[in-house]
Amino acid sequence: MRGLRVATGLAARLLQHGRVAELRTGSVGIFRSLVCNNPSATYDSSLNSRVSDTCGFSSRVSIQGSSCAPRHEPGFVSNVSLGASGEIVEPNKFILSYLGSSQLFPPGRSNGFSTSAAATPEADAEKISVTFVNKDGEETEIKVPVGMSMLEAAHENDIELEGACEGSLACSTCHVIITDEELYNKLPEPTDEENDMLDLAFGLTETSRLGCQVIAKPELDGLRLALPAATRNFAVDGHVPKPH
Amino acid sequence: MARTWRARAMQVQMARALTTCLFGARVFAPRNSFTATGGEVLSWNWRSLSTSALQHTGGLQVCVVGSGPAGFYTAEKVLKRFERAKVDILDRLPTPFGLVRSGVAPDHPETKVVTNQFSRVAVSDRCSYFGNVTLGTDVSLEELRMLYDVVVLAYGAESDRKLGVPGEELVGVHAAREFVWWYNGHPDQVNLQPDLQSSDTAVVLGQGNVALDCARILLRSTEELATTDIAEHALVQLRESRIRRVVLVGRRGPVQAACTAKELREIMGIKGLSVKVRACDLALSPADLEEMKASRSHKRVYELLVKAAGSKLPVHNGSGGRELLFVFYRNPAEILSSDDGARVAGVKLEKTVLQGEKDKPQRAVGTGEFEEVSCGLVLKSIGYKSIPIPGLTFDHRQGLVPNSKGRVLRSVEEGSSFVAGLFVVGWLKRGPTGIIGTNLIDADETVESIVEDWTSGGLGSQSSSCPPGSRGLQELLEERCISIVTFDDWLKIHSAEVALGSEKGKPQEKIICREEMLSIAKQVSSQTP
C-alpha cells in the first residue's frame, strides 16, 4: 500500500488516557482495528473500537467496554489492518505501554516497555545473551527476552544507547554495529526506511543496524553490538556544510 | 541585592586570570530520581555509567544559551559528566526546544518525540529553564560569563543566506526559514501571509530537506495537515491555496542533491502528487560516479530520483493533481517582478554545467543560457545563517563562531587562543547542517572540551568558590523586570496547547502570541497539569 509504513517497537505505543488510547506511529494510513494479543487475554478491539479520525498521523482509537479494556500489563498488538482498501498488513508486533496520566513524561523506561516474555518466569528460557561494547571498549553482557528490540534492552539495562525518536524510525541515534558478520546475516534485511536513517548515522559500517530494528530471536544468541566511537568520528569526518 | 553578584563576578573574573587549581576526584554518577510536575515520582537514571562523572567542589555553574537540540543535549551531557554541576538553559522565547518546535515539519510528529528526553533533562533538580530571556538585550554575554563558570552558546542560526541576485527583496519572496516558522507557529512569523493565491506555481530555490518540507506543506492535502500541529493561521491559508505545482531548483545535479532519502521517499509516497524529474538530468559523468561511490546517502537519493523519473503514475490525476518538479543544473540569476513592479512574477534561471578537479566537490558554472519560470511565490532554501552578538568573535564569511572543538576562539585567524569558559555547540559552532542526532555528537565534543579545560584548570574559575549562577541571573533579571518563564510555566503553556488542540483533533494547537504565553505561564495553577 502506498505511503504506508508501520513502525515496530516503541513508536507504536498506545498512550492511554482513561479509556481513550492514542496510537502514535510514523505510519500513514488508516487504522481500522487493533487486535491485541495479551498473554492473558486475546481480544479483538475491532468490535468495540471506534476510529475517531481517519487520517493516520496520530490516529485516535477509543477502546470501549470492559471486555477489551487493556489490562495494566504489557502485551502485543498485531494484525493492524489499514486503509480504505482494507488491506491487511503483515502481522506486526507492537509493544503496548501505558503511560499513565501524563503525556509528557513516560514512567521509567523499564516499566514502560517490558514485554510479555519478560513478565512470566517460564519465559526465562527465551532470553538470549547480548553483549554491548561501548565507545571506550567496555563490555556489558545482558539477557534479552526474545521479541525485544536492542534499543529497549539497552535502556532496561542502563546501557548508554540514545533513542531520540523512541524507536519510530525517525532518527539514527540508536545506531549499533554488529561485530559478527555471521550473526549480522541472520537478521532480516533492513527496510528502505531503516536504510534511509542509516544513511545519516555516524561511523556507518557494512554491518550497521538501528538498535530499535534488531529484535531478539534465538538464532541471535551471543550477539555483540558495538556503539560507534562517535566523538572520534565527528572530529575526522563530521558533516561539513555543503556548497549550494 | 544586585551588588552581591557583581562583587562575586569580579572575584570570578580575577580568579579566571589566576587559576591553577586541579581537582581530580572521579566518582560514579548515582541514580538520580526526581519528581515530575503533577506529583508523580519517576525514577530515571542517567545512562552514562561508562564514563565517570566529575566532582566539582562547589558544583560547576553552567549556562546554556538556546534550548534546541544542541542546547539540551549539551545540558544532558554536562549533568552526566559533572556530578554536581548545575545547568541553566536560556531561551529568548517562552517556549523551549528550538527547531524541534519551530523547524520540524508538523507532519513529522515522530521526530518531535525527542522532546520527551529533553523534558526529562529539564525537570532534573540540577537543571533550570529560563524562557523569555534574550541574550544581548536582557542580559549581556559579559554578564553571563561573570555569573557562570561555563557559558555554552547554542542559539543556532536565526537568519538566512542571501542569494545576491536582483529582485530578492520583492514581495512574494521569502526565506524558507520564515515560511517554516510561519506554518509552525513561531511568534516571529505569524504575520508572514505568503501569497498562495496569485499563481498555481511556487518555486523553491534549493533541494535540501527544508526545501522538501516546504514543498510537502504546500502540496499535501489540508485534510491530512489538519490532524497535525500545524499553526491554524497556516492551515486556513493553505486551505484556500491555489498552488498545485512546486518547482525545486538546484544548481547542481541529482547526485549532489542535498535532501535525504527519507524525505524524498516520503514525498514520493504522497497520494495524488506526481514527482517529476527530467530524464535528461539523470545522466552521470565519471565524476558523478566517483561521488556516488564515496557517499551511500547520495547514491540512494540518486536512485530514488531515477525511480521518480521512471514512474508510470498518471501525470494528470484530474484537476486536483499536484506536481513536484525537480529542476537540476539551474542557477537563479534574477527574481522577476510583475509588470507593475510590485511583486514577484517568476524566476530567471541560468543553465549550469559541473566542473571540478579530482577529489574536490564539483561546482556549478553558468553557461550563459537562460530560461524563465513563472510563479507567484519564491522560497529561498539555500541555508540558514547565525547572528552575531556583541562581545562574541564571529566569522561573518561562514556565519558561525570560530572555535576549536567547541572552545570559542579570540579571533578568526588560525592558531588563535581561546576564551576561557566560553563554548559553542550546534549550528552556531558547525554551521546550519545535519539532523537532530548530529547535535548529540556535537554536544559530546563540546562537553569533552569543557571536561578537559576543567581538568587542566583552563576554565579559569574553579579556584574560587561557587559563582552566583542561577541566583545571580534571577536577581539581575528581576532587577530589569524581565518575566522569566520556568519549565513549570512552560508545562502550563503546553497543557493549554494540548487542550486547544484536542478541540480540533490536533495533537496540540501552538499558542503564537508571546503575551498570551506569558499570561498562561503566570496563571496560578488551579489544577495539576
Short mmCIF file of C-alpha atoms in Angstrom, two decimals, chain B residues 128-515:
data_model
loop_
_atom_site.label_atom_id
_atom_site.label_comp_id
_atom_site.label_asym_id
_atom_site.label_seq_id
_atom_site.Cartn_x
_atom_site.Cartn_y
_atom_site.Cartn_z
CA SER B 128 16.61 25.21 35.32
CA TYR B 129 14.91 26.68 32.30
CA PHE B 130 14.89 30.45 31.83
CA GLY B 131 12.47 31.12 28.97
CA ASN B 132 11.76 34.59 27.60
CA VAL B 133 15.30 35.76 28.27
CA THR B 134 17.20 37.24 25.33
CA LEU B 135 20.97 37.22 25.25
CA GLY B 136 22.22 40.60 24.12
CA THR B 137 19.22 42.64 25.27
CA ASP B 138 18.03 41.21 28.60
CA VAL B 139 21.45 40.04 29.68
CA SER B 140 24.82 40.52 28.04
CA LEU B 141 27.34 37.84 27.24
CA GLU B 142 29.80 39.53 29.55
CA GLU B 143 27.32 39.35 32.41
CA LEU B 144 26.64 35.67 31.80
CA ARG B 145 30.34 34.95 31.81
CA MET B 146 30.64 36.63 35.18
CA LEU B 147 27.70 34.72 36.58
CA TYR B 148 28.76 31.24 35.47
CA ASP B 149 31.86 29.06 35.31
CA VAL B 150 30.94 27.99 31.81
CA VAL B 151 28.76 29.60 29.15
CA VAL B 152 27.79 27.46 26.17
CA LEU B 153 26.19 29.28 23.25
CA ALA B 154 23.68 27.13 21.42
CA TYR B 155 21.44 29.77 19.91
CA GLY B 156 21.56 28.34 16.41
CA ALA B 157 21.02 30.16 13.17
CA GLU B 158 18.12 32.56 13.02
CA SER B 159 18.96 34.34 9.81
CA ASP B 160 19.39 33.37 6.19
CA ARG B 161 21.97 33.29 3.49
CA LYS B 162 21.40 35.81 0.74
CA LEU B 163 21.08 34.83 -2.88
CA GLY B 164 22.64 38.05 -4.03
CA VAL B 165 20.55 38.42 -7.18
CA PRO B 166 18.32 41.28 -8.34
CA GLY B 167 14.71 41.07 -7.17
CA GLU B 168 15.49 39.23 -3.96
CA GLU B 169 13.59 41.81 -1.92
CA LEU B 170 10.36 41.62 -3.96
CA VAL B 171 7.05 40.93 -2.27
CA GLY B 172 6.37 37.21 -2.50
CA VAL B 173 9.99 36.19 -1.96
CA HIS B 174 10.68 34.64 1.44
CA ALA B 175 13.43 32.77 3.14
CA ALA B 176 12.37 29.15 3.66
CA ARG B 177 13.06 29.70 7.35
CA GLU B 178 10.35 32.36 7.50
CA PHE B 179 7.88 30.08 5.76
CA VAL B 180 8.75 27.20 8.09
CA TRP B 181 8.36 29.42 11.15
CA TRP B 182 5.03 30.60 9.76
CA TYR B 183 3.50 27.15 9.37
CA ASN B 184 5.00 26.06 12.69
CA GLY B 185 3.53 28.98 14.60
CA HIS B 186 6.78 30.72 15.57
CA PRO B 187 5.74 34.05 17.14
CA ASP B 188 8.09 35.99 14.85
CA GLN B 189 6.48 34.92 11.57
CA VAL B 190 2.81 34.79 12.41
CA ASN B 191 2.05 37.61 10.00
CA LEU B 192 4.05 36.37 7.03
CA GLN B 193 0.96 35.85 4.84
CA PRO B 194 2.69 34.15 1.91
CA ASP B 195 0.86 34.67 -1.37
CA LEU B 196 -0.74 31.33 -2.17
CA GLN B 197 -3.31 32.88 -4.49
CA SER B 198 -1.87 34.72 -7.44
CA SER B 199 -0.37 31.72 -9.21
CA ASP B 200 -0.62 27.94 -9.19
CA THR B 201 3.17 27.62 -9.06
CA ALA B 202 5.71 28.13 -6.28
CA VAL B 203 9.45 27.99 -6.84
CA VAL B 204 11.70 26.71 -4.07
CA LEU B 205 15.37 27.53 -4.56
CA GLY B 206 17.35 24.71 -3.03
CA GLN B 207 16.83 20.97 -2.79
CA GLY B 208 17.64 20.15 0.80
CA ASN B 209 15.28 18.73 3.39
CA VAL B 210 13.97 22.18 4.31
CA ALA B 211 13.07 22.73 0.65
CA LEU B 212 11.26 19.38 0.61
CA ASP B 213 9.44 20.24 3.85
CA CYS B 214 8.18 23.49 2.30
CA ALA B 215 7.11 21.67 -0.87
CA ARG B 216 5.31 19.00 1.11
CA ILE B 217 3.39 21.51 3.20
CA LEU B 218 2.38 23.37 0.02
CA LEU B 219 1.26 20.21 -1.75
CA ARG B 220 -0.09 17.90 0.93
CA SER B 221 -3.86 17.69 1.37
CA THR B 222 -5.11 20.03 4.05
CA GLU B 223 -7.30 17.27 5.50
CA GLU B 224 -4.11 15.47 6.36
CA LEU B 225 -2.42 18.60 7.64
CA ALA B 226 -5.45 19.34 9.80
CA THR B 227 -4.59 16.40 12.06
CA THR B 228 -1.09 17.71 12.71
CA ASP B 229 0.05 20.54 14.97
CA ILE B 230 0.36 22.95 12.04
CA ALA B 231 -0.45 26.53 13.04
CA GLU B 232 -4.11 27.36 12.50
CA HIS B 233 -3.37 30.55 10.54
CA ALA B 234 -1.27 28.49 8.11
CA LEU B 235 -3.91 25.82 7.74
CA VAL B 236 -6.56 28.43 6.97
CA GLN B 237 -4.40 29.95 4.24
CA LEU B 238 -3.34 26.57 2.84
CA ARG B 239 -6.98 25.52 2.55
CA GLU B 240 -7.51 28.42 0.18
CA SER B 241 -4.22 27.88 -1.61
CA ARG B 242 -4.20 27.74 -5.42
CA ILE B 243 -0.73 26.27 -5.55
CA ARG B 244 -0.70 22.93 -7.35
CA ARG B 245 2.85 22.85 -8.62
CA VAL B 246 6.14 23.30 -6.82
CA VAL B 247 9.42 23.60 -8.70
CA LEU B 248 12.55 22.69 -6.72
CA VAL B 249 15.61 24.27 -8.25
CA GLY B 250 19.16 23.02 -7.73
CA ARG B 251 22.40 24.44 -9.04
CA ARG B 252 23.94 21.05 -9.42
CA GLY B 253 22.71 17.61 -10.43
CA PRO B 254 20.74 14.77 -8.85
CA VAL B 255 23.91 13.21 -7.43
CA GLN B 256 24.62 16.38 -5.44
CA ALA B 257 21.05 16.93 -4.19
CA ALA B 258 21.18 17.90 -0.51
CA CYS B 259 17.98 16.16 0.61
CA THR B 260 17.99 12.77 2.31
CA ALA B 261 16.38 9.60 1.04
CA LYS B 262 13.86 9.60 3.87
CA GLU B 263 12.31 12.94 2.92
CA LEU B 264 12.41 12.09 -0.77
CA ARG B 265 10.77 8.72 -0.27
CA GLU B 266 8.11 10.36 1.85
CA ILE B 267 7.18 13.00 -0.70
CA MET B 268 7.18 10.40 -3.48
CA GLY B 269 4.62 8.47 -1.47
CA ILE B 270 2.08 11.27 -1.12
CA LYS B 271 -1.23 10.38 -2.66
CA GLY B 272 -2.27 12.47 -5.64
CA LEU B 273 1.18 14.00 -6.02
CA SER B 274 3.35 13.25 -9.00
CA VAL B 275 7.06 13.78 -8.53
CA LYS B 276 8.81 14.59 -11.79
CA VAL B 277 12.42 14.51 -12.75
CA ARG B 278 13.59 15.24 -16.27
CA ALA B 279 15.27 12.17 -17.71
CA CYS B 280 17.95 14.31 -19.35
CA ASP B 281 19.12 15.49 -15.92
CA LEU B 282 19.88 11.96 -14.81
CA ALA B 283 22.95 11.38 -17.00
CA LEU B 284 26.04 10.62 -14.95
CA SER B 285 29.58 11.83 -15.52
CA PRO B 286 32.62 9.87 -14.32
CA ALA B 287 32.97 12.45 -11.53
CA ASP B 288 29.35 11.82 -10.50
CA LEU B 289 30.02 8.11 -10.35
CA GLU B 290 33.02 8.77 -8.10
CA GLU B 291 30.91 10.94 -5.81
CA MET B 292 28.25 8.27 -5.54
CA LYS B 293 30.83 5.65 -4.71
CA ALA B 294 32.02 7.82 -1.85
CA SER B 295 28.57 8.59 -0.46
CA ARG B 296 25.99 5.96 0.20
CA SER B 297 23.45 8.65 1.02
CA HIS B 298 23.88 10.48 -2.30
CA LYS B 299 23.77 7.21 -4.17
CA ARG B 300 20.47 6.24 -2.59
CA VAL B 301 18.98 9.70 -3.21
CA TYR B 302 20.02 9.45 -6.85
CA GLU B 303 18.44 6.01 -7.17
CA LEU B 304 15.18 7.34 -5.79
CA LEU B 305 15.22 10.22 -8.27
CA VAL B 306 15.76 7.73 -11.08
CA LYS B 307 12.76 5.84 -9.79
CA ALA B 308 10.71 9.04 -9.75
CA ALA B 309 11.73 9.80 -13.34
CA GLY B 310 10.67 6.38 -14.49
CA SER B 311 7.46 6.33 -12.51
CA LYS B 312 4.50 5.17 -14.54
CA LEU B 313 1.99 7.06 -12.43
CA PRO B 314 -0.52 9.03 -14.45
CA VAL B 315 0.74 12.55 -14.87
CA HIS B 316 -2.72 14.10 -14.67
CA ASN B 317 -4.84 12.99 -11.78
CA GLY B 318 -7.71 15.22 -12.84
CA SER B 319 -8.00 18.79 -11.71
CA GLY B 320 -6.82 18.00 -8.20
CA GLY B 321 -3.49 16.63 -9.44
CA ARG B 322 -0.48 18.15 -7.76
CA GLU B 323 3.01 18.15 -9.07
CA LEU B 324 6.52 18.45 -7.72
CA LEU B 325 9.16 19.11 -10.32
CA PHE B 326 12.87 18.75 -9.66
CA VAL B 327 14.89 21.08 -11.85
CA PHE B 328 18.62 20.42 -11.81
CA TYR B 329 21.57 22.36 -13.23
CA ARG B 330 19.93 25.76 -12.86
CA ASN B 331 21.28 28.77 -11.01
CA PRO B 332 18.86 31.56 -10.02
CA ALA B 333 20.04 34.67 -11.86
CA GLU B 334 17.20 37.06 -11.12
CA ILE B 335 13.84 37.19 -9.40
CA LEU B 336 11.43 38.68 -11.94
CA SER B 337 8.81 41.20 -10.94
CA SER B 338 5.25 41.65 -12.13
CA ASP B 339 4.55 44.37 -14.72
CA ASP B 340 3.71 46.91 -12.05
CA GLY B 341 6.93 46.01 -10.25
CA ALA B 342 5.02 45.35 -7.08
CA ARG B 343 5.67 41.70 -6.62
CA VAL B 344 7.33 38.52 -7.81
CA ALA B 345 6.18 37.03 -11.11
CA GLY B 346 8.87 34.49 -11.85
CA VAL B 347 12.46 33.39 -11.61
CA LYS B 348 15.13 33.67 -14.30
CA LEU B 349 17.43 30.65 -14.21
CA GLU B 350 20.81 30.18 -15.82
CA LYS B 351 21.72 26.71 -17.01
CA THR B 352 24.83 25.30 -15.44
CA VAL B 353 27.38 22.59 -16.01
CA LEU B 354 29.52 20.94 -13.37
CA GLN B 355 33.23 21.45 -13.23
CA GLY B 356 35.68 20.18 -10.73
CA GLU B 357 39.13 18.98 -10.07
CA LYS B 358 39.77 15.48 -8.94
CA ASP B 359 38.80 14.77 -5.30
CA LYS B 360 37.09 18.12 -4.91
CA PRO B 361 33.36 18.70 -4.96
CA GLN B 362 32.08 19.63 -8.38
CA ARG B 363 30.95 23.24 -8.82
CA ALA B 364 28.14 24.58 -10.92
CA VAL B 365 29.29 27.03 -13.58
CA GLY B 366 26.87 29.17 -15.61
CA THR B 367 26.60 28.56 -19.34
CA GLY B 368 25.08 31.91 -20.31
CA GLU B 369 21.87 30.18 -21.37
CA PHE B 370 18.75 31.37 -19.54
CA GLU B 371 15.15 30.30 -19.03
CA GLU B 372 12.25 31.65 -17.03
CA VAL B 373 9.73 30.04 -14.72
CA SER B 374 6.56 31.93 -13.83
CA CYS B 375 5.42 31.76 -10.24
CA GLY B 376 3.71 33.78 -7.52
CA LEU B 377 5.82 32.62 -4.58
CA VAL B 378 9.55 32.10 -4.20
CA LEU B 379 11.09 30.40 -1.17
CA LYS B 380 14.84 30.65 -0.78
CA SER B 381 16.06 27.47 0.84
CA ILE B 382 19.78 27.97 0.43
CA GLY B 383 20.87 27.83 4.02
CA TYR B 384 20.49 29.41 7.42
CA LYS B 385 22.96 31.80 8.98
CA SER B 386 23.78 32.57 12.59
CA ILE B 387 23.52 36.06 14.02
CA PRO B 388 26.48 37.62 15.87
CA ILE B 389 26.09 39.21 19.29
CA PRO B 390 28.20 41.93 20.91
CA GLY B 391 31.29 40.61 22.61
CA LEU B 392 31.49 37.41 20.60
CA THR B 393 34.03 36.61 17.88
CA PHE B 394 32.18 35.90 14.67
CA ASP B 395 33.18 34.58 11.30
CA HIS B 396 30.96 36.64 9.01
CA ARG B 397 32.00 34.77 5.92
CA GLN B 398 30.90 31.38 7.23
CA GLY B 399 28.19 32.76 9.51
CA LEU B 400 29.38 30.97 12.64
CA VAL B 401 31.59 31.37 15.70
CA PRO B 402 35.23 30.37 15.14
CA ASN B 403 36.01 27.55 17.56
CA SER B 404 38.26 24.68 18.31
CA LYS B 405 36.23 21.63 19.34
CA GLY B 406 33.65 24.00 20.78
CA ARG B 407 36.06 26.39 22.51
CA VAL B 408 35.40 29.91 21.28
CA LEU B 409 38.49 31.42 19.69
CA ARG B 410 39.57 35.00 20.24
CA SER B 411 39.80 35.69 16.54
CA VAL B 412 39.07 34.15 13.17
CA GLU B 413 42.76 33.70 12.47
CA GLU B 414 44.21 30.26 12.66
CA GLY B 415 46.12 29.42 15.81
CA SER B 416 44.16 31.92 17.85
CA SER B 417 43.89 31.34 21.59
CA PHE B 418 40.51 30.59 23.09
CA VAL B 419 38.30 32.41 25.54
CA ALA B 420 38.33 30.59 28.89
CA GLY B 421 34.93 29.26 29.91
CA LEU B 422 33.13 30.17 26.68
CA PHE B 423 31.93 27.44 24.33
CA VAL B 424 29.68 26.92 21.33
CA VAL B 425 27.64 23.98 20.14
CA GLY B 426 25.20 23.19 17.34
CA TRP B 427 24.65 25.34 14.27
CA LEU B 428 26.45 28.30 15.78
CA LYS B 429 29.51 26.06 16.03
CA ARG B 430 29.48 23.99 12.87
CA GLY B 431 27.09 25.78 10.53
CA PRO B 432 23.46 25.01 9.69
CA THR B 433 23.69 21.37 8.70
CA GLY B 434 22.89 17.92 9.97
CA ILE B 435 19.97 16.30 11.73
CA ILE B 436 18.88 16.33 15.38
CA GLY B 437 21.18 13.40 16.11
CA THR B 438 24.18 15.31 14.78
CA ASN B 439 23.89 17.53 17.84
CA LEU B 440 24.38 14.55 20.10
CA ILE B 441 27.84 14.02 18.74
CA ASP B 442 28.48 17.73 18.52
CA ALA B 443 27.49 18.21 22.17
CA ASP B 444 29.74 15.31 23.12
CA GLU B 445 32.69 17.11 21.60
CA THR B 446 31.95 20.45 23.28
CA VAL B 447 31.33 18.83 26.66
CA GLU B 448 34.58 16.88 26.36
CA SER B 449 36.34 20.21 25.80
CA ILE B 450 34.69 21.56 28.96
CA VAL B 451 35.85 18.49 30.88
CA GLU B 452 39.38 18.85 29.54
CA ASP B 453 39.53 22.53 30.39
CA TRP B 454 38.12 21.90 33.81
CA THR B 455 40.66 19.16 34.45
CA SER B 456 43.55 21.30 33.27
CA GLY B 457 42.36 24.40 35.09
CA GLY B 458 41.63 26.15 31.82
CA LEU B 459 38.10 27.22 32.73
CA GLY B 460 39.55 29.96 34.80
CA SER B 461 37.09 29.98 37.69
CA GLN B 462 37.35 26.83 39.72
CA SER B 463 39.91 28.02 42.21
CA SER B 464 37.30 30.25 43.76
CA SER B 465 34.06 29.26 45.40
CA CYS B 466 30.79 28.99 43.53
CA PRO B 467 29.88 31.79 41.16
CA PRO B 468 26.36 33.14 41.62
CA GLY B 469 24.83 31.10 38.75
CA SER B 470 21.03 30.85 38.76
CA ARG B 471 20.51 33.02 41.77
CA GLY B 472 22.59 35.82 40.34
CA LEU B 473 20.87 35.63 36.99
CA GLN B 474 17.48 35.68 38.62
CA GLU B 475 18.36 38.76 40.66
CA LEU B 476 19.66 40.50 37.61
CA LEU B 477 16.59 39.72 35.51
CA GLU B 478 14.22 40.70 38.29
CA GLU B 479 16.00 43.99 38.61
CA ARG B 480 15.40 44.52 34.90
CA CYS B 481 11.73 43.47 35.16
CA ILE B 482 12.20 40.52 32.78
CA SER B 483 9.46 37.97 33.19
CA ILE B 484 11.17 34.56 33.39
CA VAL B 485 9.28 31.54 32.09
CA THR B 486 10.30 28.46 34.08
CA PHE B 487 9.89 24.89 32.88
CA ASP B 488 6.83 24.53 35.09
CA ASP B 489 5.43 27.63 33.43
CA TRP B 490 6.12 26.06 30.04
CA LEU B 491 4.25 22.94 31.10
CA LYS B 492 1.22 25.14 31.75
CA ILE B 493 1.55 26.59 28.25
CA HIS B 494 1.97 23.06 26.88
CA SER B 495 -1.15 21.84 28.66
CA ALA B 496 -3.11 24.76 27.28
CA GLU B 497 -1.84 23.95 23.79
CA VAL B 498 -2.81 20.30 24.11
CA ALA B 499 -6.26 21.30 25.34
CA LEU B 500 -6.73 23.73 22.43
CA GLY B 501 -5.56 21.04 20.03
CA SER B 502 -7.86 18.34 21.30
CA GLU B 503 -10.87 20.54 20.49
CA LYS B 504 -9.78 20.38 16.86
CA GLY B 505 -8.46 16.83 16.71
CA LYS B 506 -4.88 18.06 16.63
CA PRO B 507 -2.12 16.87 18.96
CA GLN B 508 -1.71 20.49 20.02
CA GLU B 509 -2.55 23.97 18.85
CA LYS B 510 0.50 26.14 19.35
CA ILE B 511 -0.04 29.45 21.02
CA ILE B 512 1.51 32.01 18.71
CA CYS B 513 1.38 35.15 20.79
CA ARG B 514 4.06 35.81 23.37
CA GLU B 515 1.77 37.85 25.62
#
